Coordinates of C-alpha atoms and ligand atoms in Angstrom, one line a residue:
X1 CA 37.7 16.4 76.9
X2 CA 38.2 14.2 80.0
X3 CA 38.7 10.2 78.9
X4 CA 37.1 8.8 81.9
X5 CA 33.9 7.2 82.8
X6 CA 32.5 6.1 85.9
X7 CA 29.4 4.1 86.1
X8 CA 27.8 2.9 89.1
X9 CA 24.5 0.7 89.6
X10 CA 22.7 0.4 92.4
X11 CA 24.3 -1.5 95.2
X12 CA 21.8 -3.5 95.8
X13 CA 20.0 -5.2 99.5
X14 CA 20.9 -8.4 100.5
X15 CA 18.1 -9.2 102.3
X16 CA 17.1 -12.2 99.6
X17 CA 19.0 -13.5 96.2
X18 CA 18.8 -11.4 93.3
X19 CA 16.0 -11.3 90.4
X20 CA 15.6 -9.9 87.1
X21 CA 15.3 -6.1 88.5
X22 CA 18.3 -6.4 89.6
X23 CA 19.9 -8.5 86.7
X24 CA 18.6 -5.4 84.1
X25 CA 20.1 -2.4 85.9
X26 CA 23.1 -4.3 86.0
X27 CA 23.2 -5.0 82.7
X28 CA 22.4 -2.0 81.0
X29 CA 25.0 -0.4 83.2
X30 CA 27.5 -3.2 81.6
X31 CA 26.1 -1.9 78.3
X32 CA 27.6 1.4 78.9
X33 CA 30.3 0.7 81.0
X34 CA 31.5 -1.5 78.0
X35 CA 30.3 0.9 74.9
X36 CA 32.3 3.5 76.7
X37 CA 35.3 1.0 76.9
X38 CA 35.5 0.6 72.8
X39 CA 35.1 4.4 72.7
X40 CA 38.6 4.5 74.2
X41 CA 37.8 5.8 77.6
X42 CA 39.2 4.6 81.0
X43 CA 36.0 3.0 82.3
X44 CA 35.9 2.0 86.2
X45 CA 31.9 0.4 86.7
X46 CA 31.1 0.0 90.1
X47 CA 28.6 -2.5 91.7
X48 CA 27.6 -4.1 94.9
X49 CA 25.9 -4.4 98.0
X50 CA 24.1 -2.3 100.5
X51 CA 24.4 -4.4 103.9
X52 CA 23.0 -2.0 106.5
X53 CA 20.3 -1.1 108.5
X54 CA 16.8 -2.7 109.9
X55 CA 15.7 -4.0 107.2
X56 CA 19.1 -6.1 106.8
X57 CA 19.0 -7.0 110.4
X58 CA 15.3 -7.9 110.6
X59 CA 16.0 -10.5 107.4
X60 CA 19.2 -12.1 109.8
X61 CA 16.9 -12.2 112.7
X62 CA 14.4 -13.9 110.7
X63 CA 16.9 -16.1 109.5
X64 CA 18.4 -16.5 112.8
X65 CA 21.8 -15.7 111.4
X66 CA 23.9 -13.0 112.5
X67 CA 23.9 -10.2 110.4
X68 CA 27.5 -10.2 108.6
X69 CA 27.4 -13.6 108.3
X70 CA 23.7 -13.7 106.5
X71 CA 25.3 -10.9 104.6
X72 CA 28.5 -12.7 103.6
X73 CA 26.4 -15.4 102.1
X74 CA 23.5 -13.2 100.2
X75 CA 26.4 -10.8 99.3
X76 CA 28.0 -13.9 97.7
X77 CA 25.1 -14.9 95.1
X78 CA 24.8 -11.1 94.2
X79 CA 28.5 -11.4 93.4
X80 CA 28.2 -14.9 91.6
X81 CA 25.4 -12.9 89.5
X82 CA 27.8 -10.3 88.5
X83 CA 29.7 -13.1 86.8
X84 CA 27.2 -15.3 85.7
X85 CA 25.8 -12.1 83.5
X86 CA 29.4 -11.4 82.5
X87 CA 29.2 -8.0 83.6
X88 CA 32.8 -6.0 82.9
X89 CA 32.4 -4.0 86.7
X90 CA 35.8 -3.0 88.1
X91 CA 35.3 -3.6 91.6
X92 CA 32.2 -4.9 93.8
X93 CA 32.1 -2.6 97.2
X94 CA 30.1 -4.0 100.0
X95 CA 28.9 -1.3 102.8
X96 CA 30.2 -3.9 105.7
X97 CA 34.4 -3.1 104.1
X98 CA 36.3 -1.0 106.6
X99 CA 36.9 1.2 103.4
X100 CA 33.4 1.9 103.2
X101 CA 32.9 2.6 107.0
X102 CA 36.1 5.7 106.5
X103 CA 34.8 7.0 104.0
X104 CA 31.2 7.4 105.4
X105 CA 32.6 8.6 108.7
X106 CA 34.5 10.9 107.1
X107 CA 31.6 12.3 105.2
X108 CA 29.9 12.6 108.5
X109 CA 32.4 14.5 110.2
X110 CA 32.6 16.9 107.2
X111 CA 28.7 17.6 107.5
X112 CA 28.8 17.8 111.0
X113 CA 31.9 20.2 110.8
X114 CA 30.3 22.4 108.7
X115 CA 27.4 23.1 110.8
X116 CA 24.9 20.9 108.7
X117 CA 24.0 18.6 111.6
X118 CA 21.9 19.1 114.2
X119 CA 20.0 16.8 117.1
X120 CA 16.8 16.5 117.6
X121 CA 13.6 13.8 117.7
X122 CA 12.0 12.4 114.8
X123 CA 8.4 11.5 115.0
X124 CA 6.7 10.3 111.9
X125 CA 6.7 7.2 109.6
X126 CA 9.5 4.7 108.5
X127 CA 9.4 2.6 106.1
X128 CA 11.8 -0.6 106.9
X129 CA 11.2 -2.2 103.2
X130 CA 11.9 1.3 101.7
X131 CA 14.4 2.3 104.5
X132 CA 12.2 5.6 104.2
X133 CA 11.1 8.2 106.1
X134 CA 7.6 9.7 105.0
X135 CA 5.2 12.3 105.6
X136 CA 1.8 12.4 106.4
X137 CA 0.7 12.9 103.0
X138 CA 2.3 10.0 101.4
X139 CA 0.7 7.7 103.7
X140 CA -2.5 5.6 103.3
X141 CA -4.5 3.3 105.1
X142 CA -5.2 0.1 103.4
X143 CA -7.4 -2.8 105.0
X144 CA -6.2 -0.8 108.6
X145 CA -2.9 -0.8 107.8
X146 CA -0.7 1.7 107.3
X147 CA 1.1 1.9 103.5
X148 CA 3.0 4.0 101.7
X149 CA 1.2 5.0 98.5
X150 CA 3.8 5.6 96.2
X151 CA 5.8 2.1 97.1
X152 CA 3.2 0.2 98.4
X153 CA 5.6 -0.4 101.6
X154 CA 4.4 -1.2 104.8
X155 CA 4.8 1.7 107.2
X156 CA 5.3 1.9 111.1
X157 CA 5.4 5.1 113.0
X158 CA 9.0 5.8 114.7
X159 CA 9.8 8.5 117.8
X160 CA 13.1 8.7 118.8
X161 CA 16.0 10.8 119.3
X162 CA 17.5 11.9 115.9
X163 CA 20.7 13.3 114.3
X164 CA 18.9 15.7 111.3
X165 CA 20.5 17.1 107.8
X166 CA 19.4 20.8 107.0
X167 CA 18.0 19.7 104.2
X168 CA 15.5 22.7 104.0
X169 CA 18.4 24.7 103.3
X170 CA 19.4 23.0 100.2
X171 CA 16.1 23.2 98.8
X172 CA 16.9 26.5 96.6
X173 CA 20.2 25.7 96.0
X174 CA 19.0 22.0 94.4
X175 CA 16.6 23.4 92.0
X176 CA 19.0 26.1 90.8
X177 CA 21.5 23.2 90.3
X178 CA 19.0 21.6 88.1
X179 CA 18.8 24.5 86.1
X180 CA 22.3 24.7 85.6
X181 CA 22.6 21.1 84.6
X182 CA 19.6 20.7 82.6
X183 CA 20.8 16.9 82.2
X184 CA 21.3 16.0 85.5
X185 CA 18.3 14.0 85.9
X186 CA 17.0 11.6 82.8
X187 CA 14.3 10.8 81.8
X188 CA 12.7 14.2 81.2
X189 CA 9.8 12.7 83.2
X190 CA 11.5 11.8 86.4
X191 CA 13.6 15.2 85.9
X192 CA 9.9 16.9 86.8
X193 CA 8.7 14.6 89.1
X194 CA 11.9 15.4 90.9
X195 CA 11.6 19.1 90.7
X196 CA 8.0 19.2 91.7
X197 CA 9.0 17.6 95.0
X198 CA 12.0 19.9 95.8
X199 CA 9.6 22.3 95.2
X200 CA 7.0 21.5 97.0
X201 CA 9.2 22.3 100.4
X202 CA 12.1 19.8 101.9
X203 CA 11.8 19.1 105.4
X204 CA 15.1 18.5 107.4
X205 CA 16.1 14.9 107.0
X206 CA 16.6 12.5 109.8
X207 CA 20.0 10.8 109.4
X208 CA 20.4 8.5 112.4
X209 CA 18.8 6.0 114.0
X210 CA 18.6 5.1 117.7
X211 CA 16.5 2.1 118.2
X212 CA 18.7 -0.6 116.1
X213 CA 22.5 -1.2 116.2
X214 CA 23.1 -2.9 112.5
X215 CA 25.2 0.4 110.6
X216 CA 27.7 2.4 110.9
X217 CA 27.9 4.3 114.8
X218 CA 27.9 8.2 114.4
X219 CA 31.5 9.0 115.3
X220 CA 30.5 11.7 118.0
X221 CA 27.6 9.5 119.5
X222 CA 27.8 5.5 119.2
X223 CA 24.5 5.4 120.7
X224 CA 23.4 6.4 117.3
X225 CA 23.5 4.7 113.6
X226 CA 24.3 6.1 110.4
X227 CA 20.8 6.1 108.4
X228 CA 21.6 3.6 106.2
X229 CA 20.8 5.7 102.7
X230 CA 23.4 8.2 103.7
X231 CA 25.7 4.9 104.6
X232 CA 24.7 3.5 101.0
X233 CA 24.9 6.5 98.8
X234 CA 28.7 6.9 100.1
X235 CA 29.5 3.8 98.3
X236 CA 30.3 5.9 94.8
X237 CA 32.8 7.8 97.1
X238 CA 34.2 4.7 99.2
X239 CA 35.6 3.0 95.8
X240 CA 37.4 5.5 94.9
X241 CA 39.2 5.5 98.2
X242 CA 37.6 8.7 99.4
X243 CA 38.7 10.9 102.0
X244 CA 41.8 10.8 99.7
X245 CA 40.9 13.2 97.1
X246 CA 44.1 13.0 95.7
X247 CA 44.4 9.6 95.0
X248 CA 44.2 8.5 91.2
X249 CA 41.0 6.9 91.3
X250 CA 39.2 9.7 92.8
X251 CA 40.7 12.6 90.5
X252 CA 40.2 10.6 87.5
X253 CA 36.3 9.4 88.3
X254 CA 35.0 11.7 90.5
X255 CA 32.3 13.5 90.0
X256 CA 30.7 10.1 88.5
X257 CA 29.3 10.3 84.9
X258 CA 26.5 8.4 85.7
X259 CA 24.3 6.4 88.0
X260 CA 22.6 4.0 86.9
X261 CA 19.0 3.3 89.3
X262 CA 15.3 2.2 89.4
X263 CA 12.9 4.7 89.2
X264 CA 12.2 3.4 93.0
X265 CA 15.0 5.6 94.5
X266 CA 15.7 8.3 93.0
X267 CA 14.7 10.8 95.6
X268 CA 17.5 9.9 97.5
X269 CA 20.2 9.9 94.6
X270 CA 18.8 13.1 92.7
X271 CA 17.8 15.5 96.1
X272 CA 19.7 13.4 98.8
X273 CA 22.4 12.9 97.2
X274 CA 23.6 16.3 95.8
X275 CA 22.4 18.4 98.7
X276 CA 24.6 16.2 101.0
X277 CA 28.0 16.4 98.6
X278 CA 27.2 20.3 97.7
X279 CA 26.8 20.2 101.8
X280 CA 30.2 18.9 102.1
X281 CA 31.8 20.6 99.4
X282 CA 31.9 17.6 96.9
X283 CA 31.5 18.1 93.2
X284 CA 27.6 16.1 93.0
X285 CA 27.6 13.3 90.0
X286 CA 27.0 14.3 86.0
X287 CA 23.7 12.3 85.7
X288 CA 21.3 10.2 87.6
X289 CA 19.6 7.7 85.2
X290 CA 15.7 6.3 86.5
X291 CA 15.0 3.6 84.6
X292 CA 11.8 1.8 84.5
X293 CA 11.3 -1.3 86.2
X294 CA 10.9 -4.9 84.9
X295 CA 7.4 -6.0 85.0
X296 CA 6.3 -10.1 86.0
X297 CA 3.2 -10.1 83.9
X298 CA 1.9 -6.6 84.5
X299 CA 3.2 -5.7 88.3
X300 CA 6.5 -4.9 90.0
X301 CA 8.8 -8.5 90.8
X302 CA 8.7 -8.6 94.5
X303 CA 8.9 -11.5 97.6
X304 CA 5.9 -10.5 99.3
X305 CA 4.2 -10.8 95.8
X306 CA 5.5 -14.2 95.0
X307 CA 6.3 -13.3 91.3
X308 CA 9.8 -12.8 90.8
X309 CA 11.5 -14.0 88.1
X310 CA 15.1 -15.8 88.6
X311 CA 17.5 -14.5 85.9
X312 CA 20.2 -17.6 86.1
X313 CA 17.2 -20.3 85.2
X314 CA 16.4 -17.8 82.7
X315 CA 20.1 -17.7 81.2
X316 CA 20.4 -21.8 81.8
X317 CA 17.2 -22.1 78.9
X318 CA 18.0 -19.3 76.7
X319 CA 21.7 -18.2 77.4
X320 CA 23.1 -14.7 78.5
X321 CA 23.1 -12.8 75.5
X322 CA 19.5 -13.5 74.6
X323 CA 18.8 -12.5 77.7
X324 CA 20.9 -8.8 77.3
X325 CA 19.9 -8.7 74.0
X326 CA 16.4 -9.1 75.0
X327 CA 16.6 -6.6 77.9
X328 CA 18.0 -4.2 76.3
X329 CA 15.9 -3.9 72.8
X330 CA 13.0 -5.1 74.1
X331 CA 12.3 -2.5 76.8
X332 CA 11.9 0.9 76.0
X333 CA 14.6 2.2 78.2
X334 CA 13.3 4.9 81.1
X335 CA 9.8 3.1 81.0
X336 CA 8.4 0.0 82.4
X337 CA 9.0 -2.8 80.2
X338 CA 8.4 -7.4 80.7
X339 CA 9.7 -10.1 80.4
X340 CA 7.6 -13.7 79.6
X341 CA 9.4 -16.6 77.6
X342 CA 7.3 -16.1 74.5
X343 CA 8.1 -12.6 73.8
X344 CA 11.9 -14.0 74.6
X345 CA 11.5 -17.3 72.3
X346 CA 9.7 -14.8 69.7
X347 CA 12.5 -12.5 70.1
X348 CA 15.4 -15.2 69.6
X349 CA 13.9 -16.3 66.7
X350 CA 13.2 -13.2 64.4
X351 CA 16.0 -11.0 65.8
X352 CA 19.3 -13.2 66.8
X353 CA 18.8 -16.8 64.4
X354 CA 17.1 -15.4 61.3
X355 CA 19.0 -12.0 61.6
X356 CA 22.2 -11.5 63.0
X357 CA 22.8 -15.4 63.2
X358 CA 21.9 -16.0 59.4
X359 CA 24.1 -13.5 58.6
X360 CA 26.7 -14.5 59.8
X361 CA 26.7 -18.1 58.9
X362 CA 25.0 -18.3 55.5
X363 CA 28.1 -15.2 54.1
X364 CA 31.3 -17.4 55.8
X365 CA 29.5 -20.6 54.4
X366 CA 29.2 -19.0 51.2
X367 CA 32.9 -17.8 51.7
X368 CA 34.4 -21.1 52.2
X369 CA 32.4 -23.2 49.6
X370 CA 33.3 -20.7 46.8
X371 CA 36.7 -18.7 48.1
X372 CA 38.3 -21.0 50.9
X373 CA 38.2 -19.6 54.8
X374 CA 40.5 -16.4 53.5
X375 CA 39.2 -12.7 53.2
X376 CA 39.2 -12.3 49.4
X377 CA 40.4 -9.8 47.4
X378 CA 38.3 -6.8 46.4
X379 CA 37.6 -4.9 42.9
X380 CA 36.3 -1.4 43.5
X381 CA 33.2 -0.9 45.5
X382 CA 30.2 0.1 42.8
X383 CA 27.2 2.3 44.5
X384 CA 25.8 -0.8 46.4
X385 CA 28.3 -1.3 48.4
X386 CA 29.7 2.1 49.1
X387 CA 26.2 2.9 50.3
X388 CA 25.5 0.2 52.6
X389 CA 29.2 0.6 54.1
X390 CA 28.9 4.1 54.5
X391 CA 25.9 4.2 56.6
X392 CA 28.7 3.1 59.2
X393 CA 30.7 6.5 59.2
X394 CA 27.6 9.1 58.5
X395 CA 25.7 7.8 61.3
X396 CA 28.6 7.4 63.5
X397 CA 28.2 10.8 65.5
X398 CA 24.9 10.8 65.7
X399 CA 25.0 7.4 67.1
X400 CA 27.1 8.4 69.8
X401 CA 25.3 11.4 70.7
X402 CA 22.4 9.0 71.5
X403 CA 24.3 6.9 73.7
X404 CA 25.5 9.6 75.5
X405 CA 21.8 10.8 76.0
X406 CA 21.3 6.6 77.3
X407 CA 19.3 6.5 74.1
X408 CA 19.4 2.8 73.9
X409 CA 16.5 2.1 71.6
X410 CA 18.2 4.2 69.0
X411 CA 21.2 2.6 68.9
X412 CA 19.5 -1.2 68.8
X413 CA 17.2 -0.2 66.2
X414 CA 20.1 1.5 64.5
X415 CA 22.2 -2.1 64.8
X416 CA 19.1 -3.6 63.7
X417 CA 18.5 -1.6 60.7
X418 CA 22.1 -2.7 59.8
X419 CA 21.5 -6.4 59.6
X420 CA 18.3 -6.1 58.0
X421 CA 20.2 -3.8 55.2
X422 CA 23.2 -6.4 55.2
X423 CA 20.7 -9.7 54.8
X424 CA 18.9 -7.6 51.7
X425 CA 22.2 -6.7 50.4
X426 CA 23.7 -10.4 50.3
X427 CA 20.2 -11.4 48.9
X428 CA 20.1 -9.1 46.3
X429 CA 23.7 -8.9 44.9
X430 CA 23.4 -12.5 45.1
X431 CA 27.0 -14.2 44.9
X432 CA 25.7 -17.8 43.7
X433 CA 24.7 -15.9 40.5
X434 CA 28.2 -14.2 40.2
X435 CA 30.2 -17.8 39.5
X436 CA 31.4 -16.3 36.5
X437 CA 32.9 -13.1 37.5
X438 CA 35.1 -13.7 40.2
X439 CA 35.9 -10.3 41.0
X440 CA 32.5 -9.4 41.8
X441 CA 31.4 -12.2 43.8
X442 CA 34.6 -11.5 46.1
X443 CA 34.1 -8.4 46.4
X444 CA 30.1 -8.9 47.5
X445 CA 31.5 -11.2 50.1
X446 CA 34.1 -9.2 51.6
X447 CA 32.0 -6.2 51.9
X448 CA 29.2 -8.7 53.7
X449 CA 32.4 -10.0 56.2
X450 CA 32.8 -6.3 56.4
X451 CA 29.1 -5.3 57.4
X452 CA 29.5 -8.4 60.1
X453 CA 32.4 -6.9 61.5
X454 CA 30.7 -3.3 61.9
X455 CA 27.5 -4.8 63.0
X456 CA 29.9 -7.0 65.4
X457 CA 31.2 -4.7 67.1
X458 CA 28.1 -2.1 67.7
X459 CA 26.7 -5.6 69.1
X460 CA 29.3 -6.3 71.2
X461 CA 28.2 -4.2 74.1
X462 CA 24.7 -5.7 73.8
X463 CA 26.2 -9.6 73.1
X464 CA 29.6 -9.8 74.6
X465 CA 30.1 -13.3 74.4
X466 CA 28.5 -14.3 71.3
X467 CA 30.0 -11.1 69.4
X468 CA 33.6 -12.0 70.4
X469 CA 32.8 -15.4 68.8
X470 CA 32.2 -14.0 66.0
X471 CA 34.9 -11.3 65.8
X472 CA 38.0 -14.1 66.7
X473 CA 36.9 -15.4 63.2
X474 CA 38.8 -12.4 62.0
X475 CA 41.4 -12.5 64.8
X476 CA 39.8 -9.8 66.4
X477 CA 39.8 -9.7 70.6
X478 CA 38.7 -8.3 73.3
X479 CA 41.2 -5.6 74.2
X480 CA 41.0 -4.9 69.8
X481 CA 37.7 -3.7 69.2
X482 CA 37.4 0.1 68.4
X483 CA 34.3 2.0 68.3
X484 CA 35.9 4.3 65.4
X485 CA 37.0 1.3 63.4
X486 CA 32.8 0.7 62.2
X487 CA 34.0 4.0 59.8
X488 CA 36.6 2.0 58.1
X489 CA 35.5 0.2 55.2
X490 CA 38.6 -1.8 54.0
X491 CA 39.6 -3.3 57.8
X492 CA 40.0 -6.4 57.0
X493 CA 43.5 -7.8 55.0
X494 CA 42.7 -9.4 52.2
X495 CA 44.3 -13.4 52.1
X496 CA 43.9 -13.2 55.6
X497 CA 42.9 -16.8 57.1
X498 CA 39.2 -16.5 58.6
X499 CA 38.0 -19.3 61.0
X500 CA 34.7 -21.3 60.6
X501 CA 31.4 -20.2 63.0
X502 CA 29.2 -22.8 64.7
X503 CA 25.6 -22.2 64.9
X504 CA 25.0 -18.8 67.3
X505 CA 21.7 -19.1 68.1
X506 CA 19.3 -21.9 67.7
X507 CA 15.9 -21.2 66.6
X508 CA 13.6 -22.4 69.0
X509 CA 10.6 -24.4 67.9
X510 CA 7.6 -23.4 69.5
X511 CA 6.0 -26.8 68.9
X512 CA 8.3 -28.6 70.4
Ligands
LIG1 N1 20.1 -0.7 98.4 C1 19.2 0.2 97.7 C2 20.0 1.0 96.7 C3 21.2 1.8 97.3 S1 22.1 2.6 96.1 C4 23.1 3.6 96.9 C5 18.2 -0.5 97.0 N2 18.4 -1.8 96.8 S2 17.5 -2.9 96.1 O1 18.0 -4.2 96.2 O2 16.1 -2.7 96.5 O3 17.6 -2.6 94.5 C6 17.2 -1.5 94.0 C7 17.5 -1.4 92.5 O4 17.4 -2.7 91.9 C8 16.5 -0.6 91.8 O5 16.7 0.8 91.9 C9 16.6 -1.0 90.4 O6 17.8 -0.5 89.9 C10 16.7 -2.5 90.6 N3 15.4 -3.2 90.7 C11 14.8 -3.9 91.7 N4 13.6 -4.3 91.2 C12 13.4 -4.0 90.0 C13 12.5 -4.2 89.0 N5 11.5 -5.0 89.2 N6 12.8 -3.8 87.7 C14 13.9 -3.0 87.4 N7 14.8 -2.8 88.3 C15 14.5 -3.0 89.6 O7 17.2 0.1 96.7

């Protein structure tokens, strides 16, 4: 079995500063790129930003900027992001890099090679926000105007010469594919919708603009632009320093393992996508991922509706890793989900300080007041222990099969489970009555040290920052923590030196 992983978000417009949509596919693509990471693979994660087309060049117009330069600077705070929500990518591509603008013209040339290109006119409607084409059955007419009903997107009505992909063609071959890789497409849900589309009859796709200049030029006709999705959706290719197929990064990561999107575009990455790399002779990607999307009270974030929600003055109240932790548990993963600062205050307090925080710092209190800030010495483990330990290395596989299905929920509940099992555990062997026997009350602390290493580590893709806290008490870093290692009950040397913990997570009083 191949040890690689590629994971891509996204690359996301910078035609305004990022919000919380953008902060959560980001993250929960951290969440895997990192899981994956302790698992012993060779990870490369993959992020960035999509900097073409009109709707790019009408946000620098109405900015009065020119276009690379109002992308240099939104580009930038999509970047910053990236590190403010300590996300682990391996490289950030931007669609205005001359490796980008090789790799998409050499794509091009492939398709156009191959017979898959042909010019013609488009006539029908374009979406700028969506940088979509639709048909006359998506459209609606709303107070006069012209909308697309599935996005909401205003719509204008564009006729001008066109480079087109047979797309038509690929229709058969696309919904065979889907039958041979049943798992292509998750959730279940969006797998359908997908199909039912494809099946309802593809229509060549137009894949060039005329009346704009902001992309990438056509090589065989600069008076033409590279429709900016085909530009985009190069990216995965572009970063692993395709045309050169030979390369290390490209024969190690290509066909990706998984990319990670909003339900919002996933026509392009599960019908687009494939039928233009089956076009040109590329292996398509494992999986395509829709997730849900974040919800401001009970509707999309967006800038026309004034509701978005800024993720950094989010983080600057609550820190990151409530805010991952929150994101990830919280929201049923493939659905919609929301955010408001109660359900996050509620969740701080119940989950992170009375839970995994109390854990944690009422057991190494306990250890230091009655042992000293060493790992005692154990006697054998009686039926408690073994039982509470064990659940570690029985549900091990089945925990990983559920990540590999992107079966968040499972695997925080899972976690959860754990630290609910190890807070009973310390409460009812309770240590303070043990003062007499010695060997039992060390051995009740070091198999609760033990549960907050396990528990550690399965939080450490979820909680980065705090969980590495936590684990340098034992010495434990970064580049140290194994997935396997949760199976292994007797880890931790006994006499080694532990450090102390500061308070994790303060519980937040509502009153205040
Ligand atoms: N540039 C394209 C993507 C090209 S990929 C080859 C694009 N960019 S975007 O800036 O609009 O970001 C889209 C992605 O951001 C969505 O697919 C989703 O992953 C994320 N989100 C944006 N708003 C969101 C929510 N409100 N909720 C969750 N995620 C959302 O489309």
């Amino acid at each position: 079995m191949s040890k690689n992983f590629y994971i891509t978000t996204p690359i996301y417009y910078p035609s305004a500063k990022p919000h919380m949509g953008h902060a959560y596919s980001s993250i929960v693509a951290d969440f895997f790129a990192r899981i994956k990471r302790i698992q012993g693979y060779n990870v490369f994660f993959l992020t960035g930003t999509d900097e073409h087309g009109q709707k790019i060049q009408r946000a620098a117009e109405k900015a009065n900027k020119d276009p690379l330069k109002f992308c240099d600077e939104i580009s930038k705070t999509f970047k910053d992001l990236s590190s403010i929500l300590n996300l682990s990518n391996d490289d950030f591509i931007r669609t205005t890099e001359k490796r980008h603008f090789i790799s998409v013209e050499n794509l091009w040339n492939i398709l156009e090679k191959k017979g898959e290109i042909y010019l013609s006119k488009y006539a029908g409607w374009y979406s700028v926000s969506d940088e979509a084409f639709y048909n006359d059955d998506e459209i609606d007419t709303v107070n006069g105007k012209k909308i697309c009903k599935s996005s909401g997107s205003p719509v204008e009505w564009v006729e001008e010469e066109s480079f087109f992909f047979k797309l038509s063609k690929w229709q058969d071959k696309l919904l065979k594919f889907y039958s041979e890789n049943p798992k292509f497409i998750l959730p279940e849900t969006r797998k359908n919708e997908v199909i039912s589309f494809v099946k309802s009859g593809l229509k060549d796709l137009s894949i060039s603009r005329k009346s704009f200049s902001w992309g990438i030029k056509v090589p065989s006709n600069k008076d033409h632009v590279i429709y900016v999705w085909l530009d985009a959706l190069t990216n995965y290719l572009s970063a692993l320093n395709y045309p050169d197929e030979k390369n290390n990064l490209f024969k190690n990561f290509w066909p990706a393992n998984i990319h990670l999107i909003g339900k919002d575009i996933l026509r392009f990455h599960a019908v687009y996508w494939p039928a233009f790399l089956l076009a040109a002779g590329i292996k398509p990607p494992l999986r395509v991922y829709g997730h849900g999307w974040i919800l401001s009270g009970e509707e999309k974030m967006s800038k026309s509706k004034g509701n978005i929600l800024d993720p950094i003055e989010i983080i600057k109240v609550y820190g990151l890793d409530a805010l991952r932790y929150y994101l990830l548990k919280e929201v049923s993963f493939g659905n919609d989900g929301s955010i408001s600062k109660e359900k996050l205050e509620n969740c701080i307090n119940s989950d992170l300080a009375n839970n995994y925080g109390n854990l944690c710092q009422r057991v190494i209190a306990f250890c230091e007041k009655n042992i000293g800030l060493e790992i005692p010495s154990t006697d054998k483990f009686n039926n408690d222990d073994l039982n509470i330990l064990n659940n570690f290395s029985s549900n091990i596989d089945n925990i990983i099969d559920k990540i590999d299905n992107q079966n968040i929920n499972y695997y925080i509940d899972f976690v959860v489970g754990q630290l609910f099992n190890a807070n009973k555990y310390f409460n009812d062997q309770a240590p303070w009555t043990k003062k007499s026997d010695t060997k039992r009350l060390n051995t009740i602390v070091y198999v609760s040290l033990e549960l907050i290493r396990k528990i550690s580590i399965l939080l450490y893709p979820v909680m980065p920052q705090t969980t590495l806290k936590v684990l340098s008490i034992f010495s434990i870093n970064e580049k140290q923590i194994n997935f396997s290692s949760i199976t292994d009950n007797k880890f931790l040397k006994e006499k080694m030196k532990i450090s102390k913990l500061d308070i994790l997570f303060k519980k937040i009083n509502k009153n205040d």
